[in-house]
Amino acid sequence: MNTSSKYNTDWPQSPGATILAIATSRGETLSALSEDLGPDFAAVIEDSSPISNELAQRLEERLGGSKGFWLRRDASFQEAKREPELEKESDWLKSLPYADIANLGWLPRVRKTDEKIENLYDFFGCDNLREWRAMYGATLDRVAFRTTFAFENDAGATLAWLRMGDILADSIKAETFSTETLRNNIDALRKECRKSSPELFLPNVERILADAGVKFVVARAPKGCRASGATRIIGSDVAIIQMSFRYLSDDHFWFTLFHEVGHLLLHRDNDMFLEGTFVEKNEIEEEANHFSAATLIPDSARDEIRNMVATRNNIIRMAFNIGVSPGILVGQMQHMGIIAPSSMNFLKRRFRWK
């Protein structure tokens, strides 16, 4: 299936609905948007007119997302409107990596198409495609809004990964989400990064975050999903941080974890973030990156690190002094440009899926 038809088949929600979902999550009013975006905006909201190049540019400047995102979003919707059936189950099945999801143990291994479709309905907690679109179309909109065009090819696999995170989160008991408690628990969370094995630190990470109303889950990414982490707020009282251990190294895991914590503390008005190479870099992402880096490596130590001779023993000694693993320090030194990306990687701890 080509990209255009896949995009259309899996995601036929209108651009107007996308705009409404984004506006609602930000507390924006349609009257204010109409005043800023011009008279053709109202017709798009009513789904009676396509998005012009000019309006796509204004949407990028006013709401975010690229001009190309809005034009592709509209083109797929216009194509869907011309089809007698918006979606066929066989096309929907092709958009999801069923075999790989089954290999992860999330779905039964079956061969018949109707059995696969029925298993997917059970997995996603819906009865038919119309209900699936109603439940998950807005999720895809929120995710793709901040991603590059490449995400469209990964949408089904990424959504399956997010769904597995929700399933795992259901079994976790957590307090009411509190940014104050989360901020107060950062030191306790950071102390876990010196432990060598996930078996040692993951239960404590889950407990510390649950105390602040954050459900922490780890799910291996299925084929086609390139996400390394995700953060979402459910209602007003529960948050989820989901990790994939995509790069299987301690420096990447802990940087991503504190990046997600940064989103919860700094960007409370947004209800979802997804991390991966397909995410467009913007001010919000840079703020979360800075929060994570500053949490792992205090600003007070950075001058000393820059002036340090980067030997194995010096890095181990410095990591001990600032309270992180040598691998985390190596990762940050690479990011700061102090050492090459290929240098000292043997100090990073590597993890394996069992």
C-alpha positions in Angstrom: 0.0 0.0 0.0 1.4 3.4 -0.9 1.9 6.2 1.7 -1.0 8.2 0.4 -3.6 5.5 0.6 -2.3 4.2 3.9 -2.5 7.7 5.4 -6.0 8.1 4.1 -7.3 4.6 5.1 -5.9 4.7 8.6 -6.7 8.3 9.5 -9.8 9.8 7.8 -10.6 12.4 10.5 -11.1 15.9 9.1 -8.6 18.7 9.4 -11.3 20.7 11.2 -11.5 18.0 13.9 -7.7 18.1 14.2 -7.8 21.8 14.7 -10.6 21.5 17.2 -8.6 18.9 19.2 -5.5 21.0 19.3 -7.4 24.2 20.2 -9.2 22.4 23.0 -6.0 21.0 24.5 -4.5 24.5 24.5 -7.6 26.3 25.7 -7.9 28.2 22.5 -11.3 29.6 21.2 -12.5 29.3 17.7 -13.4 33.0 17.6 -9.8 33.9 18.4 -8.5 31.5 15.8 -10.9 32.8 13.2 -9.8 36.3 13.8 -6.2 35.4 13.4 -6.5 32.9 10.5 -8.9 34.7 8.2 -12.3 34.1 6.6 -11.4 30.8 4.9 -10.7 29.2 8.3 -14.4 28.8 9.1 -15.1 26.8 5.9 -12.3 24.4 6.8 -13.7 23.9 10.3 -17.1 23.1 8.8 -15.4 20.7 6.3 -16.9 22.5 3.4 -13.6 23.8 1.9 -10.1 22.4 1.4 -7.0 24.0 3.0 -5.3 26.4 0.7 -1.5 26.9 0.6 -2.0 30.3 2.3 -4.1 28.9 5.1 -1.7 26.0 5.6 1.1 28.6 6.1 -1.0 30.5 8.6 -1.9 27.4 10.5 1.8 26.5 10.8 2.5 30.0 12.2 -0.5 30.1 14.5 -0.9 26.5 15.8 2.3 24.7 14.8 2.8 21.7 12.7 4.4 22.2 9.3 2.7 23.6 6.3 3.2 20.2 4.7 1.5 18.5 7.6 -1.7 20.5 7.1 -1.7 20.1 3.3 -1.2 16.3 3.6 -3.8 16.1 6.3 -6.3 17.8 4.1 -5.4 15.9 0.9 -6.0 12.6 2.6 -9.3 13.7 4.0 -10.5 15.0 0.6 -9.6 11.6 -0.9 -11.4 9.8 1.8 -14.6 11.8 1.2 -14.6 10.7 -2.4 -14.6 7.0 -1.5 -17.9 5.2 -1.0 -16.4 3.5 2.1 -14.0 5.4 4.3 -12.2 2.3 5.5 -12.0 -1.4 4.9 -10.9 -3.8 7.6 -8.4 -5.5 5.2 -6.6 -2.1 4.7 -6.7 -1.4 8.4 -5.1 -4.8 9.1 -2.3 -4.0 6.6 -1.5 -0.8 8.5 -0.7 -2.7 11.7 2.3 -5.0 12.1 0.2 -7.9 13.4 3.0 -10.6 13.1 5.5 -8.6 15.1 2.9 -7.6 17.7 2.0 -11.3 18.1 5.8 -12.1 18.4 5.9 -9.8 21.4 3.1 -11.8 23.0 0.5 -9.1 22.8 -1.8 -10.9 20.3 -2.4 -14.6 19.5 -0.6 -16.0 16.5 -3.2 -16.8 13.9 -3.3 -16.9 10.1 -6.9 -16.1 9.2 -7.7 -12.5 8.4 -11.0 -12.4 10.3 -9.3 -13.8 13.4 -6.5 -11.2 13.2 -9.1 -8.4 12.9 -11.1 -9.7 15.8 -8.0 -10.0 17.9 -7.0 -6.4 17.1 -10.5 -5.2 18.1 -10.0 -6.9 21.5 -6.5 -5.5 21.8 -7.7 -1.9 21.2 -10.9 -2.3 23.2 -13.3 -1.5 20.4 -16.0 -3.3 18.4 -15.6 -1.9 14.9 -13.6 0.5 12.7 -15.9 3.4 13.3 -15.4 3.0 17.1 -11.7 2.6 16.6 -11.5 5.8 14.6 -13.5 7.6 17.3 -11.2 6.3 20.1 -7.8 6.7 18.4 -8.1 9.2 15.6 -7.5 12.1 18.0 -4.5 10.3 19.5 -3.0 10.0 16.0 -3.7 13.7 15.4 -2.0 14.8 18.6 1.1 12.7 17.9 1.5 13.5 14.2 1.0 17.2 14.8 4.5 17.3 16.2 6.2 14.8 13.9 7.7 14.7 10.5 6.2 13.2 7.4 8.1 9.9 8.2 5.7 9.3 11.1 2.8 8.5 8.8 4.4 5.2 7.8 4.9 4.3 11.5 1.5 5.4 12.8 -0.1 2.0 13.2 2.9 0.4 14.9 3.3 3.4 17.2 -0.4 3.4 18.1 -0.2 -0.3 19.0 2.8 0.5 21.3 0.9 3.3 23.0 -2.1 1.0 23.5 0.1 -1.6 25.1 1.4 1.1 27.5 -2.2 2.0 28.4 -2.9 -1.7 29.1 0.2 -2.0 31.4 -0.7 1.2 33.1 -4.1 0.0 34.1 -2.5 -2.4 36.6 -0.5 0.3 38.3 -1.8 2.1 41.3 -0.8 5.7 41.5 -1.6 8.8 43.6 -3.2 11.9 42.0 -0.8 13.5 39.6 1.1 16.3 41.3 3.9 18.4 39.7 5.0 19.5 43.2 5.5 15.9 44.4 7.2 14.9 41.1 9.6 17.8 41.4 10.3 16.9 45.1 11.0 13.2 44.0 13.6 14.0 41.3 16.6 13.5 43.6 15.3 10.1 44.7 14.7 9.2 41.0 18.2 10.4 40.0 19.8 8.2 42.7 18.5 5.1 40.8 20.6 5.9 37.7 23.8 4.6 39.4 22.4 1.1 39.6 23.6 -1.3 37.0 20.6 -3.5 36.3 17.1 -2.7 35.2 15.9 -5.4 37.7 17.3 -3.2 40.4 16.2 0.3 39.4 12.9 -0.2 37.4 10.7 -1.2 40.4 12.0 1.8 42.3 11.4 4.1 39.4 7.9 2.9 39.1 7.3 3.4 42.9 8.8 6.9 43.0 6.8 8.1 40.0 3.6 6.5 41.2 3.9 8.4 44.4 3.7 11.6 42.2 0.7 10.3 40.2 2.8 9.1 37.2 2.3 5.5 36.0 5.7 4.3 34.6 5.6 1.5 32.0 8.1 -0.2 29.7 7.0 -1.9 26.5 9.2 -3.1 23.7 8.5 -1.3 20.4 7.0 -3.5 17.6 8.5 -3.4 14.1 7.8 0.0 12.5 7.6 1.9 15.8 10.7 4.1 16.3 9.5 5.7 19.5 11.9 5.8 22.5 9.5 7.4 25.0 6.1 9.0 25.4 4.3 11.1 28.0 0.6 11.6 28.2 -1.8 13.0 30.8 -5.2 11.2 31.2 -7.9 13.4 32.6 -6.6 15.7 35.2 -5.2 13.3 37.8 -3.0 10.6 36.1 0.0 10.8 33.9 1.9 8.0 32.0 5.5 7.9 31.1 6.2 5.0 28.7 9.7 3.8 27.6 10.8 1.4 24.9 14.5 0.9 25.9 15.0 1.4 22.1 18.8 2.0 22.3 19.4 -0.4 25.2 22.0 1.8 26.9 21.9 3.5 30.3 22.8 7.0 29.0 19.9 7.0 26.5 17.4 5.5 29.0 18.0 8.0 31.7 18.2 11.0 29.4 14.9 10.1 27.9 13.3 9.4 31.2 14.2 12.9 32.6 13.2 14.4 29.2 9.7 13.0 29.8 9.7 14.2 33.4 10.6 17.6 32.1 7.6 17.6 29.8 5.3 16.9 32.8 6.9 19.7 34.9 7.3 22.3 32.2 4.6 21.7 29.7 1.5 20.7 31.8 -0.9 22.3 29.3 0.0 19.7 26.6 -1.5 16.3 27.0 0.9 14.1 24.9 4.5 14.0 23.8 6.3 11.3 21.8 10.0 11.0 21.5 11.9 9.6 18.5 13.9 10.6 15.5 10.7 11.6 13.6 9.8 14.3 16.2 10.2 17.8 14.9 12.6 19.8 17.1 11.1 22.9 18.6 11.4 25.1 21.6 9.4 22.7 23.8 11.6 19.8 22.9 14.7 21.8 23.6 13.4 22.9 27.0 12.8 19.2 27.9 16.3 18.3 26.6 17.9 21.1 28.7 15.9 20.0 31.8 17.1 16.4 31.4 20.8 17.4 30.8 20.8 19.8 33.8 19.2 17.1 36.0 21.8 14.5 35.1 24.9 16.8 35.0 24.6 19.8 37.3 25.7 23.2 35.8 28.2 23.6 38.6 30.1 20.5 37.4 30.2 21.4 33.7 33.3 23.6 33.7 35.2 21.0 35.6 34.1 18.3 33.1 35.2 20.5 30.1 38.6 21.0 31.6 39.1 17.4 32.6 41.4 15.1 30.7 39.0 12.5 29.3 40.6 9.3 30.5 38.7 6.2 31.7 39.7 6.7 35.4 38.9 10.5 35.3 35.5 9.8 33.9 34.7 7.1 36.4 35.9 9.4 39.3 33.9 12.4 38.0 30.8 10.3 37.5 31.0 9.0 41.1 31.5 12.6 42.4 28.4 13.9 40.7 26.3 10.8 41.4 25.7 9.3 38.0 26.9 6.2 36.1 30.0 6.6 33.9 27.9 5.8 30.9 25.6 8.7 31.5 28.6 11.1 31.9 30.1 9.7 28.6 26.8 10.3 26.8 26.6 13.9 28.0 30.3 14.6 27.2 29.6 13.3 23.7 26.6 15.6 23.5 28.6 18.6 24.8 31.2 17.9 22.1 34.0 17.2 24.6 34.6 13.7 23.3 33.7 12.1 19.9 30.5 10.0 19.6 32.7 6.9 19.2 34.8 7.6 22.3 34.5 5.8 25.6 31.4 3.9 24.7 32.7 0.9 26.5 31.8 2.7 29.8 28.1 2.7 28.9 26.0 0.0 30.4 24.2 -2.1 27.8 20.8 -3.8 28.5 19.2 -6.8 26.9 15.5 -7.8 26.5 14.8 -11.2 28.1 
